Short mmCIF file of C-alpha atoms and ligand atoms in Angstrom, two decimals:
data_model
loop_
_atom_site.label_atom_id
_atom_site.label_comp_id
_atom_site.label_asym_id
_atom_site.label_seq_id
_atom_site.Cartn_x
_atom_site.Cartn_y
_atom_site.Cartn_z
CA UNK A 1 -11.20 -35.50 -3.98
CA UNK A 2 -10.88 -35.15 -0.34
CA UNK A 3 -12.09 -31.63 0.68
CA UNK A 4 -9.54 -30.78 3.07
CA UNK A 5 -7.21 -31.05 0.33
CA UNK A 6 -9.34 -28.67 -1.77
CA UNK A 7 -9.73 -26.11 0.57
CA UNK A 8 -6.01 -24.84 1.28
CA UNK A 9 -4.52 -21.87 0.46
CA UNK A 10 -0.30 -21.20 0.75
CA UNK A 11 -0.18 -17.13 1.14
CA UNK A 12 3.47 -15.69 0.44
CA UNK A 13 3.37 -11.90 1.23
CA UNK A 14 6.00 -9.20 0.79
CA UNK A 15 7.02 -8.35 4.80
CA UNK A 16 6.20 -4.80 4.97
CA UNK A 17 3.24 -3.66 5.98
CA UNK A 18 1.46 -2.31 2.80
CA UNK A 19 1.69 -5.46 1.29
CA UNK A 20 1.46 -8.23 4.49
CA UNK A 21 -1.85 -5.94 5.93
CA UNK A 22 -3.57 -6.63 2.43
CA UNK A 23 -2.57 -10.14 2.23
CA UNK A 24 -3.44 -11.10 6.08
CA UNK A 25 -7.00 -9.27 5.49
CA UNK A 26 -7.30 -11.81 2.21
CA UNK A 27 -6.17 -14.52 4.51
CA UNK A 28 -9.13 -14.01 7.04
CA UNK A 29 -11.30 -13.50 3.88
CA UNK A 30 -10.61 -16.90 2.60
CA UNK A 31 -10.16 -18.60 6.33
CA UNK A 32 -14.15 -17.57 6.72
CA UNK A 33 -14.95 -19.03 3.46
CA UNK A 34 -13.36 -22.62 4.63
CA UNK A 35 -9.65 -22.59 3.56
CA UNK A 36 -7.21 -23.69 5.87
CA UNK A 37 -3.99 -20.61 5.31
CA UNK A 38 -0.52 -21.31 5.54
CA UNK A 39 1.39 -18.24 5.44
CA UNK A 40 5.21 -18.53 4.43
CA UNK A 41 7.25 -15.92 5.54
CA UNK A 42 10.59 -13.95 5.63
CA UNK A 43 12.51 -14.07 8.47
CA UNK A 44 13.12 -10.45 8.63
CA UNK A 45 10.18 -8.86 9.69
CA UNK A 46 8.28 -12.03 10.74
CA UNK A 47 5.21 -11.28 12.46
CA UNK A 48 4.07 -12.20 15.90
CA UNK A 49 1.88 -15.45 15.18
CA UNK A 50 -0.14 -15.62 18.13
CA UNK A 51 -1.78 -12.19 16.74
CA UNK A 52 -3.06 -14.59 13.88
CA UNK A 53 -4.07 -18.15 15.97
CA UNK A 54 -6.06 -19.08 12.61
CA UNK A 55 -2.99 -20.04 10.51
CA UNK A 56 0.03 -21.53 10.20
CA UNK A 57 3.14 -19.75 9.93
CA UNK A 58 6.35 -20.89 8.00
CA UNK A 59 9.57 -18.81 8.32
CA UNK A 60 12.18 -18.80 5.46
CA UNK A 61 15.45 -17.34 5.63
CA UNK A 62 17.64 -16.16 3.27
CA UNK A 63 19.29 -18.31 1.00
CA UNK A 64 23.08 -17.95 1.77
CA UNK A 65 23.48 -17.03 5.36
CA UNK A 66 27.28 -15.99 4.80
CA UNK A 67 25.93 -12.99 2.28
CA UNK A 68 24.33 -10.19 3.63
CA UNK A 69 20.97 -10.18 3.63
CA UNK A 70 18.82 -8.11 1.65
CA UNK A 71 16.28 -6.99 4.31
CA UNK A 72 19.08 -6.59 7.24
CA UNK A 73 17.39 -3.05 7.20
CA UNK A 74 14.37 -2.08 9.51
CA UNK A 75 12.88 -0.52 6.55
CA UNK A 76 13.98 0.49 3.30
CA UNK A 77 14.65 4.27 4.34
CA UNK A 78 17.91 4.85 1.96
CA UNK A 79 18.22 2.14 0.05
CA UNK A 80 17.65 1.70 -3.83
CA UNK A 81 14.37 -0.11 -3.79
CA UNK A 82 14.93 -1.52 -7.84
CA UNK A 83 18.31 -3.10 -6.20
CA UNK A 84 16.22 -4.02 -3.02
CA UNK A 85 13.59 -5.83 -4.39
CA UNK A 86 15.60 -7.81 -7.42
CA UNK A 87 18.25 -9.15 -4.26
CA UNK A 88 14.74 -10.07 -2.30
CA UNK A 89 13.42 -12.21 -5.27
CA UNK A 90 17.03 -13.68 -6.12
CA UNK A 91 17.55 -14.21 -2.32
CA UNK A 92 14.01 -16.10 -1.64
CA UNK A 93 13.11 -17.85 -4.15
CA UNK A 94 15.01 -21.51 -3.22
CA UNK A 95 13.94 -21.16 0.14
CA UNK A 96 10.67 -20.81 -1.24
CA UNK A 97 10.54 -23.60 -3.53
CA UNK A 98 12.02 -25.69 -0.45
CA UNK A 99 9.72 -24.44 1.82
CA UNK A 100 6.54 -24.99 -0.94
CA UNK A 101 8.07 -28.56 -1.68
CA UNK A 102 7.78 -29.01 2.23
CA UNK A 103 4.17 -28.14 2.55
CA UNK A 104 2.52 -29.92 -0.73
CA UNK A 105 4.82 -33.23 -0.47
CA UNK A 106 3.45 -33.68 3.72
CA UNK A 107 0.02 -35.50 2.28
CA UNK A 108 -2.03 -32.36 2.84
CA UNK A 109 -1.81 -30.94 -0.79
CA UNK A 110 -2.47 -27.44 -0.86
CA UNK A 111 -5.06 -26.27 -4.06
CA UNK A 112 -3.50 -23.05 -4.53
CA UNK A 113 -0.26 -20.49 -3.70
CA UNK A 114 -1.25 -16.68 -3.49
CA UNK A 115 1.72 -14.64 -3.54
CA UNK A 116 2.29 -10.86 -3.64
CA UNK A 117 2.43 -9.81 -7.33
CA UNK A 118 6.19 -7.73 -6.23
CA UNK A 119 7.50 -11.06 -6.27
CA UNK A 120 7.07 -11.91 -9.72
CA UNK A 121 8.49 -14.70 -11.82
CA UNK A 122 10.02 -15.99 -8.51
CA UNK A 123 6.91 -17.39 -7.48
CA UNK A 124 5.99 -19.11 -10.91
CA UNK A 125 9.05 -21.15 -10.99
CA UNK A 126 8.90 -22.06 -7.59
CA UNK A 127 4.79 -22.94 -8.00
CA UNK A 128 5.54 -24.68 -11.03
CA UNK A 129 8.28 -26.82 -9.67
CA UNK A 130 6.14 -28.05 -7.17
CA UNK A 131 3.50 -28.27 -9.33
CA UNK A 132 0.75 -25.73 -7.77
CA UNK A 133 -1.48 -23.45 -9.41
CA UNK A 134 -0.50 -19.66 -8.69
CA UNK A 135 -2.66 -16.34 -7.82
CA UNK A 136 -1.65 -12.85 -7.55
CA UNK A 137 -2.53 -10.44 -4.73
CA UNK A 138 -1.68 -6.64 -5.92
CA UNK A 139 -2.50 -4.68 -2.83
CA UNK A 140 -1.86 -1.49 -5.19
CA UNK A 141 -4.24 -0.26 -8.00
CA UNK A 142 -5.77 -1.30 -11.18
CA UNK A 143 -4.71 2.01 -12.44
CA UNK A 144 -0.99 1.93 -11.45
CA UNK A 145 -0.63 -1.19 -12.32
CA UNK A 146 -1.99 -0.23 -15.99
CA UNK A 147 0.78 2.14 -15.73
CA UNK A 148 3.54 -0.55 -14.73
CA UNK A 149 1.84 -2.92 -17.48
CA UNK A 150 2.28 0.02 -20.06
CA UNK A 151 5.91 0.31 -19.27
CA UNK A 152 7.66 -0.59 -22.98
CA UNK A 153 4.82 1.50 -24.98
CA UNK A 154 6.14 4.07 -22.50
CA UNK A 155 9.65 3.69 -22.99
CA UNK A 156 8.71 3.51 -27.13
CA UNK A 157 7.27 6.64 -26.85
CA UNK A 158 10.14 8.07 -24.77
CA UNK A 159 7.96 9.51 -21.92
CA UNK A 160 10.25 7.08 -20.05
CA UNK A 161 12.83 7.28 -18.99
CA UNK A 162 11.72 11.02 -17.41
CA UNK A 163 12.84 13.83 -18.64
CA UNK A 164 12.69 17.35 -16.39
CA UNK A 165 11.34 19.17 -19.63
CA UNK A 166 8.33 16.91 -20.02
CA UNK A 167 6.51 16.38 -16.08
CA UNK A 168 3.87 18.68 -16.71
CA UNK A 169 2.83 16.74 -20.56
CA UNK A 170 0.01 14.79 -20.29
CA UNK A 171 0.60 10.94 -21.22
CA UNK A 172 -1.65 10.72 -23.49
CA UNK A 173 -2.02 7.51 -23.62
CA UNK A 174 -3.02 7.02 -20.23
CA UNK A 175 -5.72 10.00 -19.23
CA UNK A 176 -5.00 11.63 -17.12
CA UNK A 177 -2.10 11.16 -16.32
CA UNK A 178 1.33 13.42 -16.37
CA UNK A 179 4.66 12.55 -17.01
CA UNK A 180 5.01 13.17 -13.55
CA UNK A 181 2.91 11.02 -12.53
CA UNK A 182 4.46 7.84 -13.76
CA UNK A 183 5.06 4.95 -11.45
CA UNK A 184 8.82 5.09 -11.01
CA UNK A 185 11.08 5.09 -8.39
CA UNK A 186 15.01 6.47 -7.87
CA UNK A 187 17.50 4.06 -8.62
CA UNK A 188 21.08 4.15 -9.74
CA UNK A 189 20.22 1.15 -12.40
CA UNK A 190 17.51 2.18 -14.73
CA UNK A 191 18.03 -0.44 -16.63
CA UNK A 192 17.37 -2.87 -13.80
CA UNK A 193 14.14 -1.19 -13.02
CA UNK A 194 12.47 -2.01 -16.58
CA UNK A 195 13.25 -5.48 -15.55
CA UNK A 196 12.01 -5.83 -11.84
CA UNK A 197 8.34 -3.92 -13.15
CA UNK A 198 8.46 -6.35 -16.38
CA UNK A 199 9.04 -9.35 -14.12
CA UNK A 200 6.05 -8.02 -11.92
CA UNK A 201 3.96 -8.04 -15.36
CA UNK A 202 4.69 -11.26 -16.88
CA UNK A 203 4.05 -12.81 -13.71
CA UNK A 204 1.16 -11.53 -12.85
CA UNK A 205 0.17 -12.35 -16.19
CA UNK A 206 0.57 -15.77 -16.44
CA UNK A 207 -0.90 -16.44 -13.07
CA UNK A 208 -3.93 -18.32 -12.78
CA UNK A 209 -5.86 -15.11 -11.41
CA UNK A 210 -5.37 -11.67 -9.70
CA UNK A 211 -7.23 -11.07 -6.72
CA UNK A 212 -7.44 -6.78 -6.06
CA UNK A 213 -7.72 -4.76 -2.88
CA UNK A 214 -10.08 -2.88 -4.66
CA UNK A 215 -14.23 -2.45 -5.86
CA UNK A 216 -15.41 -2.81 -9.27
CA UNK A 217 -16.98 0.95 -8.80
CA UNK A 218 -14.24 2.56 -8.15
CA UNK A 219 -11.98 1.60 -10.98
CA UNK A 220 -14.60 0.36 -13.34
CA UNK A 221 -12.98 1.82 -16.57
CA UNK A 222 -9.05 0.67 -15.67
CA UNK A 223 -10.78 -2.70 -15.06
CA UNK A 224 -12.60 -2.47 -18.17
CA UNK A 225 -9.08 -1.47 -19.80
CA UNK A 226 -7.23 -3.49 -17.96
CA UNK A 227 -9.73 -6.83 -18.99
CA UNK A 228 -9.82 -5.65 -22.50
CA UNK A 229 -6.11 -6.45 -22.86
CA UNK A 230 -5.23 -8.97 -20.53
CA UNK A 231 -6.64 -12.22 -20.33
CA UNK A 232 -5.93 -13.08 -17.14
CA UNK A 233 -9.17 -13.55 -14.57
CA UNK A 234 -9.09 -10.74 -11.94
CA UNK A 235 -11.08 -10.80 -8.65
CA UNK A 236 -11.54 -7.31 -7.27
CA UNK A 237 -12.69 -8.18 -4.06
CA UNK A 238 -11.94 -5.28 -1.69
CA UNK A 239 -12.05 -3.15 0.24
CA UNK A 240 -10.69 -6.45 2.10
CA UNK A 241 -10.20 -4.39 5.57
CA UNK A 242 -14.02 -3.79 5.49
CA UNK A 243 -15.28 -7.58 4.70
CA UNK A 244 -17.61 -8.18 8.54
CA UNK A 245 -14.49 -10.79 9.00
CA UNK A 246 -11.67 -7.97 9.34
CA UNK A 247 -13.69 -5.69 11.11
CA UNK A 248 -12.15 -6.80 15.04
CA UNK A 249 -11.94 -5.39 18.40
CA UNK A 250 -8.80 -3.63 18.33
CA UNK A 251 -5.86 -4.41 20.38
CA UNK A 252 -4.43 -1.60 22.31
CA UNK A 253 -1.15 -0.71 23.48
CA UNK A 254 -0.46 2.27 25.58
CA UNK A 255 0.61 4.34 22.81
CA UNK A 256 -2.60 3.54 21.10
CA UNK A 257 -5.01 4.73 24.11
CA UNK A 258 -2.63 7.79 24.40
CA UNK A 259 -3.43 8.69 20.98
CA UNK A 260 -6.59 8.28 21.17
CA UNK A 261 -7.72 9.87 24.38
CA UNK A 262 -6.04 12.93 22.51
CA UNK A 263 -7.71 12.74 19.38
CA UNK A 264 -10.93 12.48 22.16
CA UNK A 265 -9.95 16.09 23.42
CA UNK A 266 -10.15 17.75 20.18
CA UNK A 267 -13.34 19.21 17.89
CA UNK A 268 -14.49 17.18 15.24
CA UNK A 269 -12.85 17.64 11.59
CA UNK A 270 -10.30 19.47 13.30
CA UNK A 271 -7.36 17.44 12.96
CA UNK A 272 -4.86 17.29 10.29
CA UNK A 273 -3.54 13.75 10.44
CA UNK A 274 -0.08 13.38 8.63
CA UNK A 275 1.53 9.89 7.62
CA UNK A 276 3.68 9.09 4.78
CA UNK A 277 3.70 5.19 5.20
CA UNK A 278 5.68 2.38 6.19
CA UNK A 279 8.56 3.09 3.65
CA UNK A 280 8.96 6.68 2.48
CA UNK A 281 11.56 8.91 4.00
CA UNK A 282 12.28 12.58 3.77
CA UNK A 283 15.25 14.95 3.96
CA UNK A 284 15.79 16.95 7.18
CA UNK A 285 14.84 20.53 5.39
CA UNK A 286 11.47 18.62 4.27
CA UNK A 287 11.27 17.71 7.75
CA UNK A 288 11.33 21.17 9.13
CA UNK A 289 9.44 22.85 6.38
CA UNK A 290 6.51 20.32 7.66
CA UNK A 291 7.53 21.21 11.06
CA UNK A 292 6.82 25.03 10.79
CA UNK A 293 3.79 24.36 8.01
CA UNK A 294 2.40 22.43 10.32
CA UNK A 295 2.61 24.77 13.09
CA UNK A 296 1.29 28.02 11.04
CA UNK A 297 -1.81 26.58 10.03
CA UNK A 298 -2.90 26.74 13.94
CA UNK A 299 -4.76 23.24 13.61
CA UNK A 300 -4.62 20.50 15.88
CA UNK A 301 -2.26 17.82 14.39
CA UNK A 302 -1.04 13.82 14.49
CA UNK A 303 1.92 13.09 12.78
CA UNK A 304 3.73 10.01 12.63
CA UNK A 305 7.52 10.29 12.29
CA UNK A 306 8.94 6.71 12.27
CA UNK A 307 12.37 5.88 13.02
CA UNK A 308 13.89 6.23 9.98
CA UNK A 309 11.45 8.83 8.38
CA UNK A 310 14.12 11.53 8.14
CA UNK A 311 17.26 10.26 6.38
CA UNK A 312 20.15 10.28 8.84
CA UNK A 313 18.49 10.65 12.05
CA UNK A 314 16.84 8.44 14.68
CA UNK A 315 13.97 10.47 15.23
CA UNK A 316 13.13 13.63 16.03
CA UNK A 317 17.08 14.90 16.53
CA UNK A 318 16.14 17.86 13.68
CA UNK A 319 12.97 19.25 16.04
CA UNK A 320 14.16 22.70 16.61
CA UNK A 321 14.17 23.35 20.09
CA UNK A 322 11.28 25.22 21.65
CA UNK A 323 9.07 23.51 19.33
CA UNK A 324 6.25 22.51 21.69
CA UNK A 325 5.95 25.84 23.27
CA UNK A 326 4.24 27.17 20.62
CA UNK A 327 2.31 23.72 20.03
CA UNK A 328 1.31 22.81 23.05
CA UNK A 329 -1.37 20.21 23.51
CA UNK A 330 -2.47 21.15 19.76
CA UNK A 331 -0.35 18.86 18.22
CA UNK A 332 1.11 15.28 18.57
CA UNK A 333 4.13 13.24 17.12
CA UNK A 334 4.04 9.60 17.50
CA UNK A 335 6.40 6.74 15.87
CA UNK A 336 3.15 4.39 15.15
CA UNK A 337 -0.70 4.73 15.15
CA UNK A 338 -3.84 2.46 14.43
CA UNK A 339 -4.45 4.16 11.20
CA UNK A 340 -7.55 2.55 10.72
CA UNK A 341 -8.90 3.69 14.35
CA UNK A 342 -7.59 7.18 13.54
CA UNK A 343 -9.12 7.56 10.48
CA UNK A 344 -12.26 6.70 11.76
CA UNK A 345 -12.33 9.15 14.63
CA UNK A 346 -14.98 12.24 14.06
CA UNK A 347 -11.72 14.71 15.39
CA UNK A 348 -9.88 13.66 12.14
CA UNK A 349 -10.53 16.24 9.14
CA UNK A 350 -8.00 15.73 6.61
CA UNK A 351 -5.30 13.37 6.27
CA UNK A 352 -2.16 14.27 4.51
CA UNK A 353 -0.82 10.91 3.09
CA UNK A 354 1.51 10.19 0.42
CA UNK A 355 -1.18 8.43 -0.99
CA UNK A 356 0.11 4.72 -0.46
CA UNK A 357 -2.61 2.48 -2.08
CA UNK A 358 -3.86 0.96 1.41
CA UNK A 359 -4.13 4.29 2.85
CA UNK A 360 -5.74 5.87 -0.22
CA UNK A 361 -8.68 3.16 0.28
CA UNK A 362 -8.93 3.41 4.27
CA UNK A 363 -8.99 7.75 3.92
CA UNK A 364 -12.40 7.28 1.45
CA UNK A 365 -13.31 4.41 2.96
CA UNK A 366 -13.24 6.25 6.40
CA UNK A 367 -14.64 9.12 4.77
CA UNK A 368 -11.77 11.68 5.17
CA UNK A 369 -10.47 14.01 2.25
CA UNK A 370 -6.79 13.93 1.76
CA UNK A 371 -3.91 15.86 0.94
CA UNK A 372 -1.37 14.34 -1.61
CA UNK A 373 2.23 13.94 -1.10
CA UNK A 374 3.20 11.40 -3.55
CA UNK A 375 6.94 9.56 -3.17
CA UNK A 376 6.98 6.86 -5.64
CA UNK A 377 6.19 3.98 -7.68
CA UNK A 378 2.10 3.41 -7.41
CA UNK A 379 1.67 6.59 -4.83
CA UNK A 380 1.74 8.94 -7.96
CA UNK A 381 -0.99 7.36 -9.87
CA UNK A 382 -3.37 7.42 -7.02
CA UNK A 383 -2.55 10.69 -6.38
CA UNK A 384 -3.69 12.33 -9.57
CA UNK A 385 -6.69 9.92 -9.27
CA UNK A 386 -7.37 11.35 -5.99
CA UNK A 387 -7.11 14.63 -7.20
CA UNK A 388 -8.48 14.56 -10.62
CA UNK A 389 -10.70 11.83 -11.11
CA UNK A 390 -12.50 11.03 -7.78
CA UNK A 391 -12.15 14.71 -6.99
CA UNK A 392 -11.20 13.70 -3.01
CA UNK A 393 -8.29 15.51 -2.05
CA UNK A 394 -5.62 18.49 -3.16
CA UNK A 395 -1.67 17.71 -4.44
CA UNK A 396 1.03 19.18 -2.29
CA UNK A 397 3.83 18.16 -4.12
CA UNK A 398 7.11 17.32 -3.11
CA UNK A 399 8.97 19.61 -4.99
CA UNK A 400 6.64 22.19 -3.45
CA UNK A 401 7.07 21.23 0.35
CA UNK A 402 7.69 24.58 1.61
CA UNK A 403 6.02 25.98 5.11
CA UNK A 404 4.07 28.59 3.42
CA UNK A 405 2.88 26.28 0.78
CA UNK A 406 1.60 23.27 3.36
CA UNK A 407 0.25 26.26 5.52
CA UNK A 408 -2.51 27.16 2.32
CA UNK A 409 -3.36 23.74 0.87
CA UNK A 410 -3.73 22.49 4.45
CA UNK A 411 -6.17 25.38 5.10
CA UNK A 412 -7.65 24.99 1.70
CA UNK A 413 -8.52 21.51 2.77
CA UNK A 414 -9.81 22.21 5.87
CA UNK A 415 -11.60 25.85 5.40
CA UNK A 416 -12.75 26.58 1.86
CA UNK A 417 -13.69 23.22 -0.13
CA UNK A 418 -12.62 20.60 2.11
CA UNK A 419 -16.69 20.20 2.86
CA UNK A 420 -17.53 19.47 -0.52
CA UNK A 421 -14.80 17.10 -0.71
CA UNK A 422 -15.79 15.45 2.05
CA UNK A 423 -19.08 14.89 0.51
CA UNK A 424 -17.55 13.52 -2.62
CA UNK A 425 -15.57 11.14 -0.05
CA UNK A 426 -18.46 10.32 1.29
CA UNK A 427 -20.39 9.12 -1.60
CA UNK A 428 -17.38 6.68 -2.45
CA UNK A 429 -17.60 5.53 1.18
CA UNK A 430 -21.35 4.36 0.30
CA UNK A 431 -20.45 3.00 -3.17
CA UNK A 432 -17.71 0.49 -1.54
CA UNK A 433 -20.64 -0.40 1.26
CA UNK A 434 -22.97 -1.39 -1.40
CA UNK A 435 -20.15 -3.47 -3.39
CA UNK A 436 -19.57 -5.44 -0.24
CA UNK A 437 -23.56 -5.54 0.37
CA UNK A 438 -24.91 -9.05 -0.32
CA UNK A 439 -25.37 -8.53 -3.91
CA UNK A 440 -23.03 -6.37 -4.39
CA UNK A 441 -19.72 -6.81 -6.99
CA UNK A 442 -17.16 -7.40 -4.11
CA UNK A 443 -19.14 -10.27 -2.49
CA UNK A 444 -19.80 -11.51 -6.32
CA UNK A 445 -16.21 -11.36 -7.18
CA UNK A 446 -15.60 -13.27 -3.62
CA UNK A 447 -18.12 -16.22 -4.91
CA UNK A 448 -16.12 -16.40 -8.04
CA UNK A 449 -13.03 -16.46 -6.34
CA UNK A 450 -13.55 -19.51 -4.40
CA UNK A 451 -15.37 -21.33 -7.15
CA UNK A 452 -12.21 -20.81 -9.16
CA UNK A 453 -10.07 -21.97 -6.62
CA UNK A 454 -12.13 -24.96 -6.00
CA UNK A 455 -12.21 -25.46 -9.69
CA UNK A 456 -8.20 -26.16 -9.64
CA UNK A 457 -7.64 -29.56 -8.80
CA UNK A 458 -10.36 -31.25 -10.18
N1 UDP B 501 -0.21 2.19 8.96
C1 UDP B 501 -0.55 2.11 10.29
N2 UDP B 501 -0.01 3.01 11.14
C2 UDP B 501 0.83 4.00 10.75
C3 UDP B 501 1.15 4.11 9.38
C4 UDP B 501 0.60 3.19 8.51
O1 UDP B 501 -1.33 1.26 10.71
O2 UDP B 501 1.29 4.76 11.62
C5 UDP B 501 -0.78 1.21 8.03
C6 UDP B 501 -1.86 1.82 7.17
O3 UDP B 501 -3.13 1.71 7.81
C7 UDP B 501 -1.75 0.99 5.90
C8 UDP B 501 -0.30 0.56 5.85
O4 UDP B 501 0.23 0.75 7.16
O5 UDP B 501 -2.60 -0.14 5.99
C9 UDP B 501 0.52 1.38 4.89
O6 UDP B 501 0.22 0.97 3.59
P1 UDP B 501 0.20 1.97 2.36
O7 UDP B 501 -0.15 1.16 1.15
O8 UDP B 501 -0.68 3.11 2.63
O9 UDP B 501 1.67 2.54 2.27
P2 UDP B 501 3.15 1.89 2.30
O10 UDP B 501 3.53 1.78 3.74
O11 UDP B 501 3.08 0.55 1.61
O12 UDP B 501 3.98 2.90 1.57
#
């Protein structure tokens, strides 16, 4: 078999930046271990290619250009993300098979697509068509996805859908998590959102592998769990940001040396650093409840507020005015950080996140504790893990988002027993290192992966 046929990979990743991060990291993973990466993408949100000169870049575009398409928003901030995400999969998947046809039939056959695990079944037909073998990348958790997986025993059992009455009940079928804490998200068709998490399922279970942004120490018993019922071969590889090929000199903009010439001026573990992602959104009262929490707590702050981050405005419209005068230099608002960089700067000293999976694993990574503000979907697993299990950070629920509320967890956090969390943060920090050491179960799992691939056409 000629080896430049065995050695390339097609990545298809979901364009928003939880999911194409993850999958870009992989892609560097795999580019250092000899694949050649093709990377096909949506048009919306298509990236800047020269920032990746190691691959090639395919664009697709929507499937009927007369229809309205699907991801016309700059971010999801509104919309019903069950509807979202079945239109993206409906809307993609013959430009995908046409775009996959396009690559395998050109002589160089590729060994292997890797697609996000959101997309589903989409990607099975469209692999199968063309007659590739299929991975899955699921940039979140074993744990929520154990959840997602769980979703008819759930339903059986009538913990779904929700019920007010019941959040606090533990599901006892899943320690330890609430009813609360289930991985769902608003939407005006329940019905519809069994189906888009079922399609996730099967497809990731009839895929030829999963590959997970995560370390074998860190979710050893959901792995164990998840293994026991699932035959499927998983690959938990991560963290990926932290493989010696993702770790690169950082491009900065202005904003970026701005931000951190700032975060320079301040004490260490001073600074609360607040972020709820690249999809969330919040109401305007949420938005000035954080506004005045943030502000009584008398600690240095960095928030970002994207566009879009509170529903109906542009940006920050809802600031009341007079704002910075009691602020001052102590705190900042930006639209965009390096989260990474940020994270790893001694001023930082707690991060209040809601607790997106990516930012979950760069806050221990990085060695900072959290606060919790979980959203939806995934974010509400890894919360209560955060909380309960690996013991790194305090809930501030949503329902709970008043001033005086953020004002004494944020304090908590950063006073009281945010040291010992720290600690505990700490200690995961070292336990990813050594699962990315030499012998450790990251670089194992890496081995495997690319003897598997390898193993595919032959
Ligand atoms: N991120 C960033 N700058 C920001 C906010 C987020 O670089 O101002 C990155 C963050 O480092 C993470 C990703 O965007 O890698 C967000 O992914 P996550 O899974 O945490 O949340 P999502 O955006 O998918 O809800």
């Amino acid at each position: 078999m000629d080896d430049k046929k065995e050695r390339s990979i097609i990545m298809f990743p979901l364009p928003f930046p939880g999911h194409f991060n993850p999958m870009i990291q992989l892609a560097r993973i795999l580019h250092h271990r000899g694949f050649s990466v093709t990377i096909i993408h949506t048009s919306f949100n298509f990236p800047d290619p020269t920032h990746y000169p190691n691959f090639t870049f395919r664009t697709i575009h929507h499937h009927n250009e007369e229809e309205e398409d699907p991801l016309s928003k700059p971010d999801a901030s509104g919309m019903d993300l069950v509807t979202f995400i079945r239109q993206l999969r409906q809307s993609y998947a013959d430009p995908l098979r046409d775009s996959l046809k396009a690559e395998v039939g050109g002589g160089e056959t590729a060994c292997c697509l890797v697609s996000d695990v959101v997309w589903g079944k989409t990607t099975e037909v469209a692999a199968e068509e063309v007659g590739i073998r299929r991975m899955v990348l699921t940039t979140s958790g074993v744990a929520s996805f154990c959840a997602f997986a769980a979703y008819p025993l759930l339903r059986d059992k009538h913990y779904l859908p929700i019920q007010d009455s019941r959040l606090d009940e533990p599901v006892t079928e899943l320690p330890p998590l609430r009813v609360k804490d289930l991985p769902v998200m608003e939407t005006n068709e329940p019905e519809e959102l069994f189906r888009v998490v079922n399609n996730m399922v099967e497809g990731a279970k009839s895929s030829s592998g999963i590959i997970w942004n995560t370390f074998e120490d860190f979710e050893s018993t959901t792995l164990m769990d998840f293994s026991s019922e699932f035959r499927v071969p998983v690959f938990p590889i991560g963290p990926f940001y932290k493989h010696s090929e993702n770790i690169l000199p950082t491009m900065k903009n202005k904003e970026d040396h701005a931000t951190n010439d700032w975060l320079n001026k301040q004490s260490p573990r001073t600074v609360v650093y607040v972020s709820f992602g690249s999809l969330a959104d919040i109401e305007e009262k949420e938005f000035l409840e954080i506004v005045w929490g943030l502000r009584n707590t008398k600690r240095p702050f960095l928030w970002v507020v994207r566009s879009g981050l509170v529903r109906g405005t542009d940006w920050l419209e809802s600031l009341p005015c007079g704002f910075w005068e009691n602020i001052g230099l102590k705190g900042k608002i930006v639209k965009w950080v390096n989260q990474l960089e940020v994270l790893a700067h001694p001023a930082v000293g707690v991060f209040w996140t809601h607790c997106g999976w990516n930012s979950t694993l760069e806050s221990i990574c990085e060695g900072v504790p959290m606060v919790c503000t979980p959203f939806f979907t995934d974010q509400r697993v890894n919360a209560r893990y955060i909380v309960d299990v690996w013991q790194v950070g305090f809930m501030l629920e949503r329902s709970n988002l008043d001033r005086k509320e953020i004002d004494k967890v944020l304090r908590k956090q950063m006073l009281e027993e945010g040291d010992g969390m720290r600690e505990s943060c700490l200690k995961l920090t070292e336990r990813a290192n050594v699962c990315l050491s030499k012998d450790g179960s990251s670089s194992k799992y890496l081995e495997k992966l690319v003897s598997h691939v390898m193993s595919f056409d032959s």
